[in-house]
Coordinates of C-alpha atoms and ligand atoms in Angstrom, one line a residue:
M75 CA 198.9 -56.5 113.9
S76 CA 196.0 -58.8 114.0
K77 CA 192.7 -57.3 112.5
I78 CA 190.4 -59.9 114.6
K79 CA 189.3 -59.3 118.2
V80 CA 187.4 -61.0 120.4
L81 CA 184.3 -58.7 121.3
D82 CA 183.7 -57.4 124.7
T83 CA 180.7 -58.8 126.9
L84 CA 178.4 -55.8 126.5
T85 CA 178.6 -55.7 122.6
S86 CA 178.2 -59.6 122.3
N87 CA 175.2 -59.4 124.6
K88 CA 173.8 -56.3 122.4
I89 CA 174.1 -58.6 119.5
A90 CA 172.3 -61.5 121.0
A91 CA 169.7 -58.9 122.0
G92 CA 169.2 -58.2 118.5
E93 CA 167.9 -61.9 117.9
V94 CA 166.6 -62.6 121.4
V95 CA 164.7 -59.8 122.1
E96 CA 162.7 -58.5 118.9
R97 CA 160.0 -56.4 120.7
P98 CA 158.5 -55.8 124.1
S99 CA 156.2 -58.9 123.5
S100 CA 159.6 -61.2 123.0
V101 CA 160.9 -59.9 126.3
V102 CA 157.7 -60.9 128.0
K103 CA 158.0 -64.1 126.3
E104 CA 161.6 -65.1 128.0
L105 CA 160.3 -63.6 131.3
I106 CA 157.1 -65.8 131.2
E107 CA 159.0 -68.9 130.4
N108 CA 161.3 -68.4 133.1
S109 CA 158.6 -68.0 135.6
L110 CA 157.1 -71.1 134.4
D111 CA 160.5 -72.9 134.5
A112 CA 161.1 -71.5 137.9
E113 CA 157.3 -73.6 138.7
A114 CA 155.4 -70.5 139.4
T115 CA 151.7 -70.8 139.7
F116 CA 150.8 -67.2 139.3
I117 CA 152.6 -64.8 136.9
Q118 CA 151.8 -61.1 137.0
V119 CA 152.8 -58.9 133.8
E120 CA 152.5 -55.3 134.3
I121 CA 153.4 -53.0 131.0
K122 CA 153.4 -49.5 130.4
D123 CA 153.2 -47.7 126.9
G124 CA 153.3 -51.1 124.7
G125 CA 156.1 -52.5 127.2
T126 CA 158.6 -49.8 125.8
S127 CA 158.5 -47.9 129.0
L128 CA 158.0 -50.7 131.6
I129 CA 157.6 -54.5 131.8
Q130 CA 157.5 -56.0 135.1
V131 CA 156.9 -59.7 135.2
T132 CA 156.3 -61.2 138.8
D133 CA 156.1 -64.7 139.9
N134 CA 155.9 -66.9 143.1
G135 CA 158.4 -69.6 141.4
I136 CA 161.5 -70.9 143.4
G137 CA 163.1 -67.8 143.3
M138 CA 167.3 -67.1 143.3
D139 CA 169.7 -66.6 145.8
K140 CA 172.1 -64.0 146.0
D141 CA 174.9 -65.6 144.1
D142 CA 172.4 -67.0 141.2
A143 CA 170.8 -63.9 141.0
L144 CA 174.1 -62.1 140.1
I145 CA 175.1 -64.6 138.1
A146 CA 172.1 -64.8 135.7
F147 CA 172.8 -61.9 134.0
E148 CA 176.0 -63.4 132.7
R149 CA 175.7 -64.5 129.2
H150 CA 175.3 -68.2 128.6
A151 CA 174.5 -68.5 132.5
T152 CA 171.7 -71.1 133.0
S153 CA 170.5 -73.3 135.7
K154 CA 168.7 -75.9 133.1
I155 CA 171.5 -77.6 131.3
F156 CA 174.9 -78.7 132.4
T157 CA 176.6 -80.4 129.4
T158 CA 176.3 -80.8 125.6
S159 CA 174.3 -84.2 126.0
D160 CA 171.8 -82.4 127.9
L161 CA 170.9 -80.5 124.7
D162 CA 169.2 -83.8 123.1
N163 CA 166.9 -83.8 126.2
I164 CA 165.3 -80.5 126.9
S165 CA 162.4 -80.2 129.2
T166 CA 162.5 -76.5 130.3
F167 CA 161.4 -73.7 128.4
G168 CA 165.0 -71.9 128.6
F169 CA 168.4 -73.4 128.4
R170 CA 170.6 -70.9 126.0
G171 CA 171.0 -68.8 129.2
E172 CA 171.1 -65.5 127.4
A173 CA 167.5 -63.9 127.6
L174 CA 168.6 -62.1 130.9
S175 CA 171.9 -60.9 129.8
S176 CA 170.5 -59.9 126.4
I177 CA 167.4 -58.1 127.8
A178 CA 169.7 -56.1 130.3
A179 CA 172.1 -55.0 128.0
V180 CA 169.6 -52.9 126.0
S181 CA 167.5 -51.7 129.2
Q182 CA 167.5 -50.9 132.7
V183 CA 166.6 -53.6 135.1
V184 CA 165.8 -54.2 138.7
L185 CA 165.6 -57.9 139.9
N186 CA 163.8 -58.6 143.0
T187 CA 164.2 -62.5 144.2
S188 CA 164.1 -64.7 147.1
T189 CA 164.2 -68.3 147.6
R190 CA 162.1 -70.1 150.4
D191 CA 165.5 -70.1 152.7
S192 CA 167.3 -66.7 151.6
I193 CA 166.8 -63.0 152.2
G194 CA 166.0 -61.5 149.4
S195 CA 168.1 -59.6 147.0
Q196 CA 167.6 -56.6 144.7
I197 CA 170.2 -56.3 141.7
K198 CA 170.1 -53.2 139.4
I199 CA 171.6 -53.4 136.1
V200 CA 171.9 -50.3 133.5
G201 CA 172.7 -51.0 129.9
G202 CA 174.2 -54.5 130.9
E203 CA 176.6 -53.1 133.7
L204 CA 175.7 -53.9 137.3
D205 CA 174.8 -50.8 139.3
N206 CA 173.5 -51.8 142.6
V207 CA 173.0 -54.9 144.8
K208 CA 171.5 -55.1 148.0
E209 CA 169.6 -57.7 150.5
I210 CA 166.1 -56.8 150.9
A211 CA 163.4 -58.7 152.8
L212 CA 161.0 -60.4 150.3
T213 CA 158.7 -63.4 150.0
Q214 CA 159.7 -66.1 147.7
G215 CA 159.4 -65.4 144.1
T216 CA 160.8 -63.3 141.4
S217 CA 159.9 -59.8 140.2
V218 CA 161.7 -58.6 136.9
E219 CA 161.1 -55.1 136.0
I220 CA 162.6 -53.5 132.7
R221 CA 162.4 -49.9 131.9
N222 CA 163.1 -48.1 128.8
L223 CA 163.6 -50.9 126.5
F224 CA 166.1 -50.3 123.6
Y225 CA 167.0 -47.2 125.0
N226 CA 170.4 -47.5 123.9
V227 CA 169.4 -49.1 120.4
P228 CA 167.7 -46.2 118.5
A229 CA 167.6 -48.5 115.6
R230 CA 165.6 -51.0 117.3
R231 CA 163.2 -48.7 118.8
K232 CA 162.2 -47.6 115.2
F233 CA 160.9 -51.0 114.7
M234 CA 158.4 -50.4 117.0
R235 CA 154.7 -50.1 115.6
A236 CA 152.1 -48.3 117.5
L237 CA 152.0 -48.6 121.4
S238 CA 148.5 -50.2 121.0
Y239 CA 149.8 -52.9 118.5
E240 CA 152.6 -53.7 121.1
T241 CA 150.2 -53.9 123.5
G242 CA 148.0 -56.2 121.7
L243 CA 150.8 -58.6 120.9
I244 CA 151.7 -59.0 124.6
T245 CA 148.0 -59.5 125.1
E246 CA 147.7 -62.3 122.6
L247 CA 150.7 -64.0 124.0
I248 CA 149.8 -63.9 127.4
T249 CA 146.5 -65.2 126.3
K250 CA 147.9 -68.0 124.5
Y251 CA 150.0 -69.3 127.3
S252 CA 147.3 -69.2 129.6
L253 CA 145.4 -71.8 127.3
G254 CA 148.7 -73.9 127.2
H255 CA 149.0 -73.7 131.1
P256 CA 145.4 -73.8 132.6
K257 CA 147.0 -74.2 136.2
V258 CA 148.9 -71.4 136.1
R259 CA 147.0 -67.9 137.1
F260 CA 148.1 -65.0 134.3
K261 CA 147.4 -61.8 135.1
L262 CA 147.8 -58.4 132.9
I263 CA 148.0 -54.9 133.7
N264 CA 148.7 -52.1 131.0
N265 CA 148.9 -48.4 132.0
K266 CA 147.5 -49.5 135.5
K267 CA 144.5 -50.9 133.9
L268 CA 143.8 -54.7 134.3
I269 CA 143.4 -55.9 130.7
Y270 CA 143.5 -59.8 131.7
D271 CA 143.3 -62.1 134.7
T272 CA 142.2 -65.8 134.7
A273 CA 141.7 -65.9 138.8
G274 CA 139.5 -68.8 139.3
K275 CA 139.4 -70.0 135.9
N276 CA 142.1 -72.6 136.1
T277 CA 140.4 -75.0 133.6
I278 CA 140.9 -75.2 130.1
T279 CA 137.3 -74.8 129.2
T280 CA 136.5 -71.4 131.3
R281 CA 139.7 -70.0 129.4
L282 CA 138.5 -71.1 126.0
R283 CA 135.5 -69.1 127.4
E284 CA 137.1 -66.1 128.1
V285 CA 139.6 -66.0 124.8
F286 CA 136.7 -67.3 122.3
G287 CA 133.3 -66.2 123.9
E288 CA 131.0 -68.4 125.2
E289 CA 129.2 -69.2 122.1
L290 CA 132.5 -70.5 120.0
A291 CA 134.0 -72.1 123.1
S292 CA 130.7 -74.3 124.0
K293 CA 131.1 -75.7 120.2
F294 CA 134.8 -76.8 120.2
I295 CA 135.4 -80.5 119.3
Y296 CA 137.4 -82.2 121.8
L297 CA 139.6 -85.1 121.0
E298 CA 142.5 -86.7 122.6
D299 CA 144.7 -89.8 121.4
E300 CA 147.9 -91.5 120.9
L301 CA 150.1 -90.7 118.2
F302 CA 153.1 -93.4 118.8
E303 CA 154.7 -94.8 121.9
N304 CA 155.4 -91.8 124.4
G305 CA 153.5 -89.4 122.0
S306 CA 150.2 -88.2 122.5
F307 CA 147.9 -85.0 121.9
K308 CA 144.8 -83.1 122.9
A309 CA 143.2 -81.1 120.6
W310 CA 140.2 -78.4 120.7
L311 CA 139.1 -77.8 117.1
A312 CA 136.5 -74.9 116.2
P313 CA 133.9 -76.4 113.9
K314 CA 134.5 -76.0 110.5
E315 CA 131.6 -73.4 110.0
Y316 CA 134.1 -70.9 112.1
S317 CA 137.2 -69.8 110.6
R318 CA 139.8 -66.9 110.3
S319 CA 141.7 -65.2 107.6
T320 CA 145.0 -65.6 109.4
R321 CA 147.1 -68.8 110.9
N322 CA 146.4 -66.4 114.1
Q323 CA 144.2 -68.7 116.0
Q324 CA 145.9 -71.8 115.3
L325 CA 147.9 -72.7 118.8
F326 CA 150.2 -75.5 118.7
F327 CA 152.0 -76.5 122.1
I328 CA 154.8 -78.9 122.5
N329 CA 155.1 -80.2 125.9
G330 CA 153.4 -76.8 127.1
R331 CA 156.0 -74.6 124.9
L332 CA 154.0 -72.5 122.4
I333 CA 155.9 -73.1 119.0
R334 CA 155.3 -72.5 115.4
N335 CA 155.8 -75.4 113.1
K336 CA 155.0 -75.5 109.1
E337 CA 154.5 -79.1 109.2
L338 CA 151.8 -78.9 112.0
N339 CA 150.0 -76.0 110.4
T340 CA 149.7 -78.3 107.3
S341 CA 148.8 -81.2 108.9
L342 CA 145.9 -79.4 110.7
E343 CA 144.9 -77.5 107.7
D344 CA 144.7 -80.7 105.6
A345 CA 142.3 -82.0 108.0
Y346 CA 140.2 -79.1 107.2
H347 CA 141.1 -79.3 103.7
T348 CA 137.8 -79.9 102.1
F349 CA 135.9 -78.0 104.8
L350 CA 137.3 -74.4 104.2
S351 CA 137.7 -72.2 101.1
K352 CA 140.8 -71.0 99.9
G353 CA 142.4 -68.6 102.3
R354 CA 140.6 -69.5 105.4
F355 CA 142.3 -71.2 108.2
P356 CA 140.8 -73.4 111.3
I357 CA 140.6 -72.2 114.7
A358 CA 142.3 -74.8 116.9
I359 CA 144.6 -75.4 119.9
I360 CA 146.5 -78.9 119.8
D361 CA 148.5 -79.5 122.7
L362 CA 151.1 -82.6 121.8
K363 CA 153.2 -84.4 124.2
L364 CA 156.5 -85.7 122.6
P365 CA 159.4 -87.3 123.7
F366 CA 161.8 -84.4 124.5
D367 CA 164.7 -86.3 122.4
G368 CA 162.6 -86.3 119.5
L369 CA 162.8 -82.6 119.2
D370 CA 165.3 -80.0 118.1
V371 CA 164.1 -76.9 120.1
N372 CA 167.5 -75.1 119.6
I373 CA 167.2 -74.2 116.0
H374 CA 166.2 -70.4 116.5
P375 CA 167.3 -68.1 119.6
T376 CA 163.7 -67.4 120.4
K377 CA 162.9 -71.0 120.5
L378 CA 159.6 -70.3 118.7
D379 CA 160.5 -72.4 115.9
V380 CA 160.7 -76.5 116.7
K381 CA 162.2 -79.3 114.4
I382 CA 160.3 -82.5 114.9
Y383 CA 162.5 -85.5 114.2
N384 CA 160.7 -88.3 111.8
S385 CA 157.8 -85.8 111.8
D386 CA 155.8 -87.6 108.5
F387 CA 154.6 -90.1 110.5
L388 CA 153.4 -87.8 113.2
T389 CA 151.6 -85.3 111.0
S390 CA 149.8 -87.9 108.6
K391 CA 148.5 -89.5 111.9
L392 CA 147.6 -86.4 113.4
T393 CA 145.7 -85.3 110.2
S394 CA 143.9 -88.8 109.9
L395 CA 142.7 -88.4 113.4
L396 CA 141.6 -84.6 113.4
Q397 CA 139.6 -85.3 110.2
D398 CA 138.0 -88.1 111.6
A399 CA 136.9 -86.1 114.5
L400 CA 135.8 -83.4 112.0
N401 CA 134.0 -85.7 109.6
K402 CA 132.1 -87.7 112.5
T403 CA 130.8 -84.3 114.0
S404 CA 129.6 -83.1 110.5
L405 CA 127.8 -86.6 110.5
T406 CA 126.2 -86.1 113.8
L407 CA 125.3 -82.6 113.1
D408 CA 123.3 -83.5 110.0
S409 CA 121.7 -86.4 111.2
E410 CA 121.0 -86.3 115.0
Y411 CA 121.9 -82.7 116.2
V412 CA 124.3 -84.0 118.6
Y413 CA 127.2 -82.1 119.3
P414 CA 130.6 -82.6 121.1
S415 CA 131.1 -79.9 123.8
F416 CA 132.4 -79.3 127.0
T417 CA 129.7 -79.4 129.6
E418 CA 129.0 -77.1 132.3
N419 CA 130.0 -80.1 134.8
S420 CA 133.4 -80.7 133.4
A421 CA 134.1 -76.8 133.4
D422 CA 134.1 -77.4 137.0
T423 CA 136.1 -80.6 137.4
D424 CA 138.9 -80.8 134.9
T425 CA 142.1 -78.3 135.9
S426 CA 144.3 -79.1 133.0
F427 CA 145.0 -80.1 129.4
E428 CA 145.5 -83.6 131.4
E429 CA 142.3 -83.9 133.0
T430 CA 140.1 -82.4 130.7
K431 CA 137.6 -85.1 129.4
P432 CA 135.9 -85.1 125.9
D433 CA 132.3 -85.0 126.8
Y434 CA 129.1 -85.3 124.3
Y435 CA 125.6 -84.0 125.1
Q436 CA 122.3 -83.4 123.3
S437 CA 122.6 -79.9 122.2
N438 CA 119.9 -77.5 121.8
L439 CA 122.0 -75.4 118.9
D440 CA 120.0 -73.8 116.5
L441 CA 121.6 -75.1 113.3
E442 CA 120.2 -72.3 111.0
A443 CA 122.1 -69.6 113.5
L444 CA 125.3 -71.3 112.9
P445 CA 127.9 -69.3 110.7
Q446 CA 127.5 -70.3 107.6
E447 CA 131.2 -69.9 105.9
V448 CA 131.1 -72.9 103.5
S449 CA 128.2 -73.0 101.7
T450 CA 127.7 -74.4 98.3
S451 CA 124.2 -73.5 98.3
T452 CA 122.9 -71.2 95.6
E453 CA 120.6 -70.0 97.7
D454 CA 123.5 -68.6 100.1
E455 CA 123.9 -64.6 99.1
E456 CA 125.6 -63.2 101.8
I457 CA 125.4 -59.8 100.1
T458 CA 121.9 -58.4 97.8
V459 CA 123.3 -58.3 94.3
T460 CA 121.7 -55.6 92.0
P461 CA 120.8 -55.8 89.2
S462 CA 119.6 -59.9 90.0
R463 CA 120.1 -62.4 87.7
E464 CA 116.4 -62.5 87.5
D465 CA 116.4 -59.0 86.3
F466 CA 118.9 -59.9 83.6
I467 CA 116.6 -62.8 82.4
E468 CA 113.7 -60.4 82.4
F469 CA 115.9 -58.2 80.1
L470 CA 116.6 -60.8 77.9
D471 CA 112.9 -61.9 77.3
E472 CA 112.0 -58.2 76.8
N473 CA 114.6 -58.1 73.9
N474 CA 114.0 -61.9 72.7
Q475 CA 113.8 -60.5 69.2
V476 CA 117.3 -60.8 69.1
D477 CA 118.0 -64.0 67.6
S478 CA 119.1 -66.8 69.7
D479 CA 122.8 -67.0 68.7
K480 CA 123.3 -63.3 69.0
K481 CA 122.0 -63.3 72.3
S482 CA 124.0 -65.4 73.8
K483 CA 127.5 -63.9 72.5
V484 CA 129.3 -61.5 74.8
T485 CA 132.1 -59.4 74.1
V486 CA 134.3 -59.0 77.3
K487 CA 137.1 -56.2 76.9
N488 CA 139.3 -57.4 74.0
I489 CA 137.6 -60.6 73.6
P490 CA 134.7 -60.7 71.1
N491 CA 131.9 -62.7 70.8
L492 CA 132.3 -64.9 73.5
K493 CA 130.0 -67.8 73.7
P494 CA 129.4 -70.0 76.7
L495 CA 129.8 -73.8 76.6
G496 CA 129.2 -74.7 80.1
Q497 CA 130.8 -75.2 83.3
L498 CA 133.4 -77.5 84.3
N499 CA 133.5 -79.7 87.5
N500 CA 131.2 -76.9 89.0
T501 CA 134.1 -74.4 89.6
F502 CA 135.2 -72.9 85.9
I503 CA 132.8 -71.5 82.9
L504 CA 134.0 -72.4 79.7
A505 CA 133.5 -70.3 76.6
Q506 CA 134.8 -69.8 73.1
N507 CA 135.2 -67.8 70.1
Q508 CA 136.8 -68.0 66.8
D509 CA 140.4 -67.4 68.8
G510 CA 140.0 -70.6 70.7
L511 CA 139.1 -71.7 74.1
F512 CA 138.3 -69.3 77.5
I513 CA 138.4 -70.8 80.8
I514 CA 137.0 -68.4 83.4
D515 CA 137.2 -68.7 87.0
Q516 CA 133.7 -68.5 88.5
H517 CA 134.2 -67.2 91.9
T518 CA 137.1 -64.4 90.7
C519 CA 134.9 -63.5 87.9
H520 CA 132.2 -62.7 90.2
E521 CA 134.5 -61.0 92.9
R522 CA 135.6 -58.7 90.0
I523 CA 132.2 -57.7 89.0
L524 CA 131.1 -57.2 92.6
Y525 CA 134.0 -55.1 93.4
E526 CA 133.7 -52.9 90.9
K527 CA 130.3 -52.3 91.2
F528 CA 130.7 -51.5 94.9
M529 CA 133.7 -49.2 93.8
R530 CA 131.4 -47.3 91.7
E531 CA 128.5 -46.9 94.3
D532 CA 131.0 -46.1 96.6
A533 CA 132.4 -43.2 94.6
E534 CA 128.9 -42.0 93.9
K535 CA 127.9 -41.6 97.2
E536 CA 128.6 -40.4 101.1
I537 CA 128.9 -43.6 103.4
L538 CA 125.5 -44.0 105.4
S539 CA 125.3 -46.0 108.2
E540 CA 122.3 -48.6 108.7
S541 CA 121.3 -49.5 112.2
L542 CA 121.0 -53.3 112.8
L543 CA 117.5 -54.6 114.2
I544 CA 119.5 -56.9 116.3
P545 CA 123.0 -55.8 117.2
T546 CA 126.0 -58.1 116.7
H547 CA 127.9 -59.1 119.9
I548 CA 131.7 -59.9 119.1
H549 CA 134.5 -61.4 121.2
L550 CA 138.0 -60.2 120.2
T551 CA 141.4 -61.4 121.2
G552 CA 143.6 -58.6 122.8
K553 CA 145.5 -58.1 119.8
Q554 CA 142.2 -57.6 117.8
E555 CA 141.0 -55.3 120.7
G556 CA 144.4 -53.2 120.1
I557 CA 143.6 -53.2 116.2
L558 CA 140.1 -51.9 116.6
I559 CA 140.8 -49.4 119.2
K560 CA 143.7 -48.3 117.2
N561 CA 141.2 -47.7 114.1
I562 CA 138.0 -46.9 115.7
L563 CA 137.9 -43.5 114.3
T564 CA 138.2 -44.3 110.6
I565 CA 136.2 -47.5 111.0
N566 CA 133.4 -45.5 112.4
K567 CA 133.5 -43.0 109.4
L568 CA 133.2 -46.1 107.4
G569 CA 129.9 -46.4 108.7
F570 CA 130.0 -48.9 111.4
V571 CA 128.9 -48.0 115.0
I572 CA 130.5 -50.3 117.4
E573 CA 129.9 -49.9 121.3
H574 CA 132.3 -51.4 124.1
F575 CA 130.6 -54.2 125.9
G576 CA 132.8 -55.4 128.8
Q577 CA 136.2 -57.0 128.7
R578 CA 137.5 -57.4 124.8
S579 CA 133.5 -57.7 124.0
F580 CA 131.9 -55.1 121.4
V581 CA 128.3 -54.7 120.0
I582 CA 128.1 -53.8 116.5
R583 CA 125.0 -51.7 116.0
A584 CA 125.1 -50.4 112.5
L585 CA 127.0 -51.1 109.5
P586 CA 127.9 -49.2 106.1
L587 CA 124.4 -48.9 104.0
D588 CA 124.3 -51.5 101.4
L589 CA 126.6 -54.0 102.9
K590 CA 124.3 -56.6 103.4
I591 CA 126.6 -59.4 105.6
T592 CA 124.5 -62.1 107.2
N593 CA 127.8 -63.4 109.1
L594 CA 128.6 -60.0 110.5
E595 CA 130.8 -61.3 113.2
Q596 CA 133.2 -63.5 111.1
F597 CA 133.2 -60.4 108.5
F598 CA 134.1 -58.2 111.0
I599 CA 136.9 -60.4 112.7
D600 CA 138.3 -60.7 109.4
L601 CA 138.4 -56.9 108.9
I602 CA 140.2 -56.6 112.0
D603 CA 142.5 -59.3 111.2
E604 CA 143.1 -57.9 107.8
I605 CA 143.8 -54.5 109.2
G606 CA 146.4 -56.0 111.6
E607 CA 148.4 -57.3 108.8
S608 CA 149.4 -53.5 107.3
N609 CA 150.9 -50.6 108.5
K610 CA 148.5 -48.4 106.4
N611 CA 145.2 -48.2 107.3
N612 CA 144.1 -44.7 106.5
Y613 CA 140.2 -44.3 105.5
H614 CA 140.6 -45.2 101.7
V615 CA 142.9 -48.3 102.3
L616 CA 140.2 -49.6 104.9
R617 CA 137.1 -48.7 102.6
E618 CA 138.8 -50.7 100.0
K619 CA 139.8 -53.7 102.5
I620 CA 136.0 -53.7 103.3
L621 CA 134.8 -53.6 99.5
I622 CA 137.2 -56.5 98.8
M623 CA 136.1 -58.6 101.6
A624 CA 132.4 -57.9 100.8
S625 CA 132.9 -58.7 97.2
C626 CA 134.8 -62.1 97.9
K627 CA 132.3 -62.8 100.6
G628 CA 129.4 -62.2 98.2
A629 CA 130.9 -64.0 95.3
I630 CA 129.9 -67.2 93.9
K631 CA 132.0 -70.1 95.4
A632 CA 133.9 -72.8 93.4
K633 CA 132.3 -76.1 93.4
Q634 CA 128.7 -74.5 93.0
K635 CA 126.6 -75.4 90.1
L636 CA 125.6 -72.9 87.6
N637 CA 122.9 -72.9 84.8
N638 CA 123.0 -71.8 81.6
E639 CA 121.6 -68.4 82.7
D640 CA 124.0 -68.0 85.5
I641 CA 126.7 -68.1 83.3
L642 CA 125.7 -66.0 80.5
F643 CA 124.8 -63.6 83.6
L644 CA 128.4 -63.6 84.6
L645 CA 129.8 -63.1 81.3
T646 CA 127.9 -60.2 80.5
E647 CA 128.5 -58.5 83.8
L648 CA 132.2 -59.3 83.3
A649 CA 131.9 -57.6 79.9
K650 CA 131.0 -54.3 81.9
V651 CA 133.9 -54.5 84.4
E652 CA 137.1 -52.3 83.9
N653 CA 139.7 -55.0 84.4
P654 CA 138.2 -58.4 83.6
H655 CA 141.6 -60.2 84.0
T656 CA 142.2 -60.0 87.6
C657 CA 139.9 -60.3 91.0
P658 CA 140.8 -57.4 93.5
H659 CA 143.2 -59.8 95.4
G660 CA 144.9 -60.1 91.8
R661 CA 144.3 -63.6 91.0
P662 CA 143.6 -64.4 87.2
I663 CA 140.0 -64.7 86.1
I664 CA 140.3 -65.8 82.3
H665 CA 142.7 -68.3 81.0
H666 CA 142.7 -68.5 77.2
I667 CA 143.7 -71.6 75.2
S668 CA 144.3 -70.0 71.4
M669 CA 143.4 -72.0 68.5
Q670 CA 146.9 -72.0 67.5
S671 CA 148.0 -73.6 70.6
L672 CA 145.4 -76.2 70.2
Y673 CA 146.8 -76.7 66.7
T674 CA 150.3 -76.8 67.5
T675 CA 149.5 -79.2 70.4
F676 CA 147.5 -81.7 68.1
K677 CA 150.1 -81.1 65.2
R678 CA 148.0 -79.8 62.8
G679 CA 150.3 -76.8 61.6
A680 CA 149.4 -73.2 61.4
F681 CA 146.0 -72.2 62.2
D682 CA 144.0 -70.3 59.6
I683 CA 141.0 -68.3 60.8
K684 CA 139.5 -68.7 57.4
C685 CA 139.2 -72.6 57.6
Ligands
LIG926 P1 167.9 -69.6 130.5 O1 166.2 -69.3 130.8 O2 168.0 -69.9 129.1 O3 168.3 -70.5 131.5 P2 167.9 -66.8 131.1 O4 168.9 -65.8 130.8 O5 166.6 -66.7 131.0 O6 168.4 -68.5 130.8 O7 167.9 -67.3 132.7 C1 169.3 -67.3 133.3 C2 168.9 -68.3 134.7 O8 168.5 -67.2 135.6 C3 168.0 -69.1 134.7 O9 168.6 -70.4 134.1 C4 167.5 -69.8 135.8 O10 168.1 -70.2 136.9 C5 167.2 -67.9 136.6 N1 166.3 -67.5 136.4 C6 165.5 -66.8 135.5 N2 164.5 -65.9 135.8 C7 164.0 -66.7 136.6 C8 162.6 -66.9 137.7 N3 161.8 -65.8 137.2 N4 163.0 -67.5 138.8 C9 163.9 -68.1 139.2 N5 165.0 -68.3 138.2 C10 165.2 -67.5 137.4
LIG927 MG1 164.8 -68.0 130.0

């Protein structure tokens, strides 16, 4: 008897659901895209409990008549492509015809829909089986109500994170889509509370303000250009002084589709390359218009990944245009204090990505007040370091009876008599002892010193708060807000005093004592992003994260010139740490080239320490 059987429809739909519907936010994505394909200008998303108990997406699009509404839930039922050749030229978001059938297989669905000419229909589907169909009077549009997602797939329910996290993902998704489609009104309601509504904000300018806050939005650098025939882009770039610790605020749209593409990430990061330090990512929105036949959007069931044919030319041209814009901005900034920005007037007139025009105006920006993320100045000490270098030099002076050679030798753990030689390319400290050459990364070295110092101090005392004279205002994305709310008690215990201040706005009123951070907004947003990356965020984990970040931000950066005293100070402090080999992130601090390996390289035979 044959062992191979064709799976029944419900089973194959459930399997497809495993790919298309990973979590509540993927359902929202599919439904929003359907509404956009249906030419909706208003999309309302209502969720309950992170989307697990309810997701309802209502639009004012073209709607479906009863026959279409019934067939829409069949696997591979689509109105968007008809033949294989259409696959080479996809201009709609959907085309695989598997979202509705997959979602319906793992939830309880009620569809209400009506075209302009038909009477409305209501269709109920439970676990993929048609339950009820009836005619009802409706205005044009569609509402898809999904209840109890994954009620029949317990394994998938286990993958859900905290409800606030799932809500955060949905909020973030809608926020991002609202930036790619400024003509469409997006509204999000969570547990009956209004979370986001773009009503009256039908311009990219107003939406950037809503999403990124007034201050940053006013500083976005705008440019638009051709890439090749029929290929162009528009870009909104945050100045290089603003950056994030994740790629989450790097948005790429291709023909209105929010996509993920490593080559595009790299081309953007290359443009910022010399401006941002390692592990920092730009904030940017890039809206590309590319020929439909130059893309393959069918490489992943969620259609999030897109393949761009012959992408090399596109990405290198994009990098150089973005880089030019960033370079120009920093030049103008230094010399004439002119900052490209959106003007108040353009906010009222531009209505979409297409119509937004760059504008330049004489800015009254206080340059000193700009966040100083990238700085090579020796004066930039974001965190007060004690004992200071001056204290140490004083100490040396007081003890100058020690002969000068001994004075400059340091023993770092198992490395005795380390004598500094100097600095290599303002980035590495070179030192020697009888066993060879030691190359020390100045940043990771200082990071380790600060980290252990903070840990020591931390173990010794209870955390106290210190009020800020001028409270810091922060504006979070929906996802960040979810993370903050979920961890607020722990964050409070750690010494931060934070108050809610309107929609996704918060005010930081106090900090853990001794954590002297000048760019607090950036620090705090990075902290929230970091917290969002991990599942375990108890008091100790968070405390350690804060200390690691404080060490990293307070440490001397690469490309910073050090004098002999600075070098000696770092080596002496390194000698005191428990683990001089890696920084708190696990990056190496010291690289050793032994005399023996030099002898071998130069074919000098065996090295004898006595010679
Ligand atoms: P796809 O979007 O890939 O075609 P879906 O399963 O998402 O597949 O949807 C199936 C079909 O149902 C769509 O092709 C479209 O004709 C119809 N449809 C789905 N959602 C809507 C909507 N909000 N408004 C109008 N038609 C819709
Ligand atoms: Mg679809």
